[in-house]
Short mmCIF file of C-alpha atoms and ligand atoms in Angstrom, two decimals:
data_model
loop_
_atom_site.label_atom_id
_atom_site.label_comp_id
_atom_site.label_asym_id
_atom_site.label_seq_id
_atom_site.Cartn_x
_atom_site.Cartn_y
_atom_site.Cartn_z
CA UNK A 18 101.63 159.03 70.69
CA UNK A 19 101.60 157.14 73.93
CA UNK A 20 97.55 156.09 73.31
CA UNK A 21 98.58 154.63 69.95
CA UNK A 22 101.10 152.67 71.75
CA UNK A 23 98.34 151.70 74.39
CA UNK A 24 95.92 150.65 71.86
CA UNK A 25 98.54 148.78 70.12
CA UNK A 26 99.43 146.97 73.39
CA UNK A 27 95.96 145.84 74.10
CA UNK A 28 94.94 145.11 70.66
CA UNK A 29 98.40 142.32 71.02
CA UNK A 30 97.24 141.40 74.60
CA UNK A 31 93.82 140.36 73.33
CA UNK A 32 94.88 138.69 70.10
CA UNK A 33 97.40 136.49 72.08
CA UNK A 34 94.78 135.38 74.46
CA UNK A 35 92.36 134.37 72.00
CA UNK A 36 94.94 132.42 70.34
CA UNK A 37 96.29 130.61 73.50
CA UNK A 38 95.14 127.12 74.06
CA UNK A 39 96.38 126.22 77.40
CA UNK A 40 96.13 127.78 81.15
CA UNK A 41 99.87 128.44 81.69
CA UNK A 42 100.12 130.33 78.52
CA UNK A 43 97.50 132.32 79.69
CA UNK A 44 99.55 133.11 82.72
CA UNK A 45 102.62 134.05 80.75
CA UNK A 46 100.34 136.46 78.96
CA UNK A 47 99.30 137.96 82.57
CA UNK A 48 102.65 138.25 83.31
CA UNK A 49 104.00 139.86 80.17
CA UNK A 50 101.41 142.59 80.20
CA UNK A 51 100.05 143.14 83.55
CA UNK A 52 102.90 141.99 85.70
CA UNK A 53 105.62 144.33 87.59
CA UNK A 54 107.73 144.49 84.90
CA UNK A 55 104.58 144.00 82.02
CA UNK A 56 103.97 146.29 79.44
CA UNK A 57 100.89 148.05 80.86
CA UNK A 58 103.20 148.89 83.95
CA UNK A 59 105.93 150.34 82.33
CA UNK A 60 103.62 152.71 80.18
CA UNK A 61 102.37 153.84 83.53
CA UNK A 62 105.80 154.67 84.36
CA UNK A 63 106.04 156.70 81.49
CA UNK A 64 103.19 159.34 82.68
CA UNK A 65 105.65 161.92 84.08
CA UNK A 66 106.72 162.45 80.39
CA UNK A 67 102.97 163.06 79.42
CA UNK A 68 101.76 166.75 79.73
CA UNK A 69 99.96 167.09 83.26
CA UNK A 70 96.54 167.97 81.76
CA UNK A 71 96.55 164.80 80.05
CA UNK A 72 97.20 162.64 82.65
CA UNK A 73 94.07 161.74 84.12
CA UNK A 74 92.38 160.95 80.66
CA UNK A 75 95.79 158.72 79.99
CA UNK A 76 95.35 156.79 83.25
CA UNK A 77 91.92 156.34 82.54
CA UNK A 78 92.43 154.56 79.37
CA UNK A 79 95.27 152.58 80.70
CA UNK A 80 93.17 150.93 83.70
CA UNK A 81 90.50 150.70 80.63
CA UNK A 82 92.90 148.26 78.87
CA UNK A 83 93.71 146.49 81.75
CA UNK A 84 90.55 145.57 82.48
CA UNK A 85 89.91 144.71 79.01
CA UNK A 86 92.74 142.77 79.16
CA UNK A 87 91.71 140.93 82.75
CA UNK A 88 88.14 140.28 81.68
CA UNK A 89 89.30 138.78 78.58
CA UNK A 90 91.90 136.57 80.27
CA UNK A 91 89.31 135.37 82.88
CA UNK A 92 86.72 134.65 80.30
CA UNK A 93 89.20 132.84 78.26
CA UNK A 94 90.59 130.75 81.65
CA UNK A 95 87.19 129.81 82.05
CA UNK A 96 86.67 128.41 78.65
CA UNK A 97 89.76 126.19 78.59
CA UNK A 98 88.96 124.61 81.84
CA UNK A 99 85.58 123.79 80.27
CA UNK A 100 87.28 122.12 77.69
CA UNK A 101 89.46 120.44 80.22
CA UNK A 102 86.70 119.63 82.19
CA UNK A 103 84.57 117.80 79.23
CA UNK A 104 87.94 115.95 78.02
CA UNK A 105 88.41 114.34 81.56
CA UNK A 106 85.00 113.13 81.47
CA UNK A 107 84.99 111.61 78.20
CA UNK A 108 88.22 109.75 79.56
CA UNK A 109 86.48 108.95 82.83
CA UNK A 110 83.66 107.36 81.12
CA UNK A 111 82.19 104.23 82.77
CA UNK A 112 81.13 101.49 80.60
CA UNK A 113 78.14 99.82 82.53
CA UNK A 114 77.85 97.43 80.00
CA UNK A 115 81.05 95.59 80.62
CA UNK A 116 80.69 92.17 82.19
CA UNK A 117 81.30 92.74 86.11
CA UNK A 118 84.44 91.05 87.58
CA UNK A 119 83.38 87.59 89.61
CA UNK A 120 83.32 87.11 93.16
CA UNK A 121 84.99 83.74 94.10
CA UNK A 122 83.29 82.85 97.09
CA UNK A 123 85.00 80.15 98.99
CA UNK A 124 83.39 76.62 99.62
CA UNK A 125 83.16 74.37 102.54
CA UNK A 126 85.35 71.26 102.23
CA UNK A 127 83.31 67.82 101.62
CA UNK A 128 84.68 66.42 104.93
CA UNK A 129 83.59 69.75 106.91
CA UNK A 130 80.47 69.31 105.78
CA UNK A 131 80.28 65.67 106.91
CA UNK A 132 82.09 66.87 110.34
CA UNK A 133 79.36 69.24 110.74
CA UNK A 134 76.53 66.79 110.12
CA UNK A 135 77.88 64.02 112.24
CA UNK A 136 78.62 67.16 115.04
CA UNK A 137 74.93 68.41 114.72
CA UNK A 138 73.60 64.64 115.64
CA UNK A 139 75.62 63.93 118.36
CA UNK A 140 75.28 67.41 119.86
CA UNK A 141 71.60 66.70 119.45
CA UNK A 142 72.19 63.61 122.16
CA UNK A 143 73.75 65.78 124.59
CA UNK A 144 77.27 65.48 123.43
CA UNK A 145 79.80 68.23 124.17
CA UNK A 146 82.41 68.83 121.11
CA UNK A 147 86.13 68.50 122.39
CA UNK A 148 89.44 68.98 121.18
CA UNK A 149 92.73 67.50 121.78
CA UNK A 150 96.78 67.93 120.99
CA UNK A 151 97.99 66.40 117.56
CA UNK A 152 101.46 66.37 118.87
CA UNK A 153 100.90 63.80 121.61
CA UNK A 154 102.52 61.53 124.61
CA UNK A 155 102.99 58.11 123.52
CA UNK A 156 101.68 57.35 127.44
CA UNK A 157 97.72 59.03 125.85
CA UNK A 158 98.18 57.50 122.43
CA UNK A 159 99.05 54.02 123.51
CA UNK A 160 99.96 53.01 126.95
CA UNK A 161 96.64 54.55 128.91
CA UNK A 162 94.61 52.81 126.18
CA UNK A 163 96.30 49.70 127.39
CA UNK A 164 98.61 49.27 124.23
CA UNK A 165 101.78 48.64 126.36
CA UNK A 166 105.39 48.91 124.82
CA UNK A 167 106.04 46.06 122.26
CA UNK A 168 102.25 45.08 122.00
CA UNK A 169 101.99 43.95 118.70
CA UNK A 170 99.15 46.63 118.10
CA UNK A 171 101.55 49.30 118.09
CA UNK A 172 102.90 47.88 114.49
CA UNK A 173 99.59 48.78 112.85
CA UNK A 174 99.58 52.15 113.90
CA UNK A 175 103.10 53.41 113.10
CA UNK A 176 103.39 57.12 113.08
CA UNK A 177 106.07 59.91 113.24
CA UNK A 178 108.06 60.29 116.44
CA UNK A 179 109.13 63.74 117.48
CA UNK A 180 111.28 61.66 120.56
CA UNK A 181 111.01 58.38 122.21
CA UNK A 182 107.90 59.75 124.67
CA UNK A 183 106.25 62.04 121.90
CA UNK A 184 104.79 61.61 118.65
CA UNK A 185 101.74 62.60 116.64
CA UNK A 186 98.71 60.72 117.78
CA UNK A 187 97.49 57.99 115.54
CA UNK A 188 94.04 57.91 116.78
CA UNK A 189 91.81 60.38 118.36
CA UNK A 190 91.52 57.69 121.21
CA UNK A 191 94.08 59.47 123.46
CA UNK A 192 91.63 62.43 123.91
CA UNK A 193 89.25 59.67 125.72
CA UNK A 194 91.71 59.61 128.44
CA UNK A 195 92.54 63.32 128.58
CA UNK A 196 88.66 64.14 129.26
CA UNK A 197 88.23 61.19 131.95
CA UNK A 198 91.39 62.59 133.75
CA UNK A 199 90.00 66.01 133.89
CA UNK A 200 86.28 66.33 133.18
CA UNK A 201 83.70 65.81 136.12
CA UNK A 202 81.46 62.83 135.59
CA UNK A 203 79.31 61.73 133.80
CA UNK A 204 81.26 62.25 130.20
CA UNK A 205 79.76 62.62 126.82
CA UNK A 206 82.16 64.00 124.34
CA UNK A 207 83.06 64.15 120.73
CA UNK A 208 86.35 64.68 119.68
CA UNK A 209 87.17 64.95 116.14
CA UNK A 210 90.68 65.81 114.48
CA UNK A 211 93.80 65.26 112.66
CA UNK A 212 95.94 62.07 113.08
CA UNK A 213 98.67 60.41 111.12
CA UNK A 214 99.89 57.46 110.25
CA UNK A 215 103.27 56.32 108.23
CA UNK A 216 101.03 55.18 105.35
CA UNK A 217 102.12 55.77 101.71
CA UNK A 218 99.52 57.49 99.93
CA UNK A 219 96.86 55.80 97.86
CA UNK A 220 93.09 55.44 96.90
CA UNK A 221 92.35 54.70 100.50
CA UNK A 222 95.31 56.03 102.80
CA UNK A 223 96.77 59.18 103.41
CA UNK A 224 99.61 59.69 106.25
CA UNK A 225 97.14 62.72 107.65
CA UNK A 226 93.58 61.84 107.84
CA UNK A 227 90.77 62.69 110.49
CA UNK A 228 88.99 60.81 112.96
CA UNK A 229 86.27 61.31 115.43
CA UNK A 230 86.20 59.90 118.68
CA UNK A 231 83.19 59.56 121.08
CA UNK A 232 83.18 58.56 124.57
CA UNK A 233 80.21 57.83 127.00
CA UNK A 234 80.92 57.55 131.08
CA UNK A 235 78.20 57.10 133.34
CA UNK A 236 76.90 55.17 135.67
CA UNK A 237 75.04 51.74 134.28
CA UNK A 238 76.35 52.48 131.01
CA UNK A 239 75.47 49.25 128.79
CA UNK A 240 76.33 48.02 125.35
CA UNK A 241 72.52 48.53 124.58
CA UNK A 242 73.11 52.24 125.05
CA UNK A 243 76.27 51.63 122.50
CA UNK A 244 73.69 49.81 120.13
CA UNK A 245 70.61 52.56 120.25
CA UNK A 246 73.00 55.50 120.00
CA UNK A 247 75.12 54.00 117.07
CA UNK A 248 71.68 52.81 115.41
CA UNK A 249 70.27 56.69 115.89
CA UNK A 250 73.54 57.91 114.26
CA UNK A 251 73.22 55.80 111.04
CA UNK A 252 70.00 56.96 110.79
CA UNK A 253 70.68 60.38 110.87
CA UNK A 254 73.50 60.32 108.58
CA UNK A 255 72.37 57.88 106.09
CA UNK A 256 68.54 57.59 105.86
CA UNK A 257 65.76 56.54 108.15
CA UNK A 258 65.96 53.05 106.56
CA UNK A 259 69.16 52.07 107.47
CA UNK A 260 70.24 49.07 109.77
CA UNK A 261 73.26 48.72 111.60
CA UNK A 262 75.03 45.20 112.00
CA UNK A 263 77.60 44.57 115.28
CA UNK A 264 80.46 42.31 114.10
CA UNK A 265 82.81 41.17 117.20
CA UNK A 266 86.43 42.93 116.63
CA UNK A 267 89.43 43.65 119.14
CA UNK A 268 90.80 46.89 120.13
CA UNK A 269 93.28 47.01 123.15
CA UNK A 270 90.79 49.69 124.81
CA UNK A 271 87.46 48.37 124.79
CA UNK A 272 85.99 45.19 125.83
CA UNK A 273 83.81 43.60 124.37
CA UNK A 274 84.78 45.55 121.06
CA UNK A 275 82.61 45.55 117.57
CA UNK A 276 82.90 46.98 113.92
CA UNK A 277 79.88 48.43 113.03
CA UNK A 278 78.23 47.58 109.19
CA UNK A 279 75.49 49.87 108.08
CA UNK A 280 73.00 48.58 105.36
CA UNK A 281 74.44 49.95 101.80
CA UNK A 282 72.51 53.57 101.19
CA UNK A 283 72.85 52.73 97.74
CA UNK A 284 71.11 49.57 96.93
CA UNK A 285 69.26 48.94 100.27
CA UNK A 286 71.02 45.77 101.40
CA UNK A 287 70.30 43.68 98.23
CA UNK A 288 74.07 43.81 96.99
CA UNK A 289 75.68 46.55 94.55
CA UNK A 290 79.23 47.96 93.24
CA UNK A 291 79.34 50.36 95.91
CA UNK A 292 79.04 47.83 98.91
CA UNK A 293 80.79 44.98 96.77
CA UNK A 294 77.80 42.49 96.87
CA UNK A 295 77.59 42.13 100.55
CA UNK A 296 74.83 44.77 101.02
CA UNK A 297 76.84 46.12 104.05
CA UNK A 298 79.37 48.98 104.40
CA UNK A 299 81.67 48.98 107.68
CA UNK A 300 81.55 52.71 109.16
CA UNK A 301 83.48 52.24 112.66
CA UNK A 302 84.69 50.60 115.35
CA UNK A 303 83.60 50.81 118.94
CA UNK A 304 83.22 48.87 122.64
CA UNK A 305 82.87 49.18 126.01
CA UNK A 306 85.48 51.13 127.71
CA UNK A 307 88.04 48.52 129.18
CA UNK A 308 88.27 48.36 133.08
CA UNK A 309 91.68 49.06 133.34
CA UNK A 310 91.38 52.08 131.14
CA UNK A 311 89.33 53.56 133.43
CA UNK A 312 91.42 52.49 136.20
CA UNK A 313 94.39 54.20 134.73
CA UNK A 314 92.34 57.23 134.31
CA UNK A 315 91.53 57.26 137.79
CA UNK A 316 87.80 56.13 137.20
CA UNK A 317 86.67 53.59 139.43
CA UNK A 318 85.44 50.31 137.11
CA UNK A 319 83.00 48.94 139.75
CA UNK A 320 81.07 52.27 140.34
CA UNK A 321 81.43 53.74 136.33
CA UNK A 322 81.29 52.21 132.83
CA UNK A 323 81.06 53.75 129.38
CA UNK A 324 81.36 53.34 125.80
CA UNK A 325 83.37 54.60 123.03
CA UNK A 326 83.83 54.70 119.17
CA UNK A 327 86.20 55.97 116.40
CA UNK A 328 84.86 57.07 113.12
CA UNK A 329 87.21 57.66 109.87
CA UNK A 330 85.97 60.75 108.66
CA UNK A 331 87.27 60.64 105.30
CA UNK A 332 85.73 57.38 104.96
CA UNK A 333 82.34 58.59 105.78
CA UNK A 334 82.64 61.76 103.62
CA UNK A 335 84.02 59.00 100.55
CA UNK A 336 80.94 56.86 100.85
CA UNK A 337 78.75 59.74 101.52
CA UNK A 338 79.02 61.53 98.63
CA UNK A 339 80.43 58.28 96.56
CA UNK A 340 84.08 59.44 95.72
CA UNK A 341 86.16 56.75 94.96
CA UNK A 342 89.53 58.12 95.65
CA UNK A 343 90.86 59.76 99.00
CA UNK A 344 93.57 61.80 97.04
CA UNK A 345 91.09 63.82 95.46
CA UNK A 346 89.81 65.26 99.31
CA UNK A 347 93.30 66.63 99.59
CA UNK A 348 94.24 68.13 96.16
CA UNK A 349 91.79 71.08 96.99
CA UNK A 350 90.84 71.45 93.06
CA UNK A 351 88.27 73.92 92.85
CA UNK A 352 86.61 72.22 90.31
CA UNK A 353 86.14 69.07 92.25
CA UNK A 354 85.44 70.69 95.52
CA UNK A 355 82.82 73.11 93.97
CA UNK A 356 80.62 70.14 93.54
CA UNK A 357 79.15 69.54 97.07
N1 DAH B 25 91.20 54.45 117.51
C1 DAH B 25 90.66 53.04 116.86
C2 DAH B 25 91.20 53.26 115.50
O1 DAH B 25 92.45 54.01 114.82
C3 DAH B 25 89.30 53.55 116.36
C4 DAH B 25 88.24 53.13 117.43
C5 DAH B 25 87.77 51.77 117.70
C6 DAH B 25 88.04 53.90 118.48
C7 DAH B 25 87.33 51.56 118.87
C8 DAH B 25 87.21 53.81 119.67
C9 DAH B 25 86.64 52.28 119.78
O2 DAH B 25 87.01 54.85 120.47
O3 DAH B 25 86.08 52.36 120.85
O4 DAH B 25 91.73 52.07 114.84
#
């Protein structure tokens, strides 16, 4: 009687295991049959009703049934896990033929390419690259450069004032003064940086642009040193055929002063659209440092002399890359920037 029941339980359990298709279902079956309150366990509890001589045999049968159910549970579990794993692998397939995501690497701005080129040239001549503040005292931007208050030269370089003593520098020339005040002589520096003016934006103007200032102070520095230096610079930057021309000019902080033109690197000096037919292109301002400027910075003009120059970085970049509108340099359109 009890052994029939046992057989029945075993068959039922095996059938259920066979039919189950999920791991938690298997667990349920385990609890239902083998758990503390499961079918097999309660059958064992009924042992006391069985004749004593039949008990060992019956016990053995129960154990066998238990083992059979456990084995099948284990086997099913393995199968289900295998199926699950295969399904997961199918889902996680990597399609190596898909085009990869492009990694967009940044690009140096044409202004910076030019600046690094200019720095390289002057470092090669023994210059040190230095920087000064963009928010500057009016004293350094004007007075110390021999541009007194109410001097008409101030109108040409109107700027943004923080208060009546502090402004956004209109030129990198104040760095000359700061270096003359603090550096040991001789001085040979290049000072690039941003400058500001209250100009409307157009193809050749911007309220914020860059200059590169140069300054040399030593004993026996003459205009010949200035000429030789800038000739060398022009050749390095625009090519070995390049010639320079010094046109007399006026800057308050240099005497004498000059503007420098280079032979047009497009037509070689014959005259073309680039140089507006003249064969020459203006690239910078320069001169011998004014004795008053030396004096104001604490340098004896009887003992020392020097030259200075100031280059508009954007101007050189536009020339070098034949770009006809300065605004393109500030719009940061990658399609434009990528070309350089
Ligand atoms: N600071 C001048 C300007 O912004 C440029 C300049 C001219 C700088 C002559 C110099 C120089 O050092 O000697 O117009």
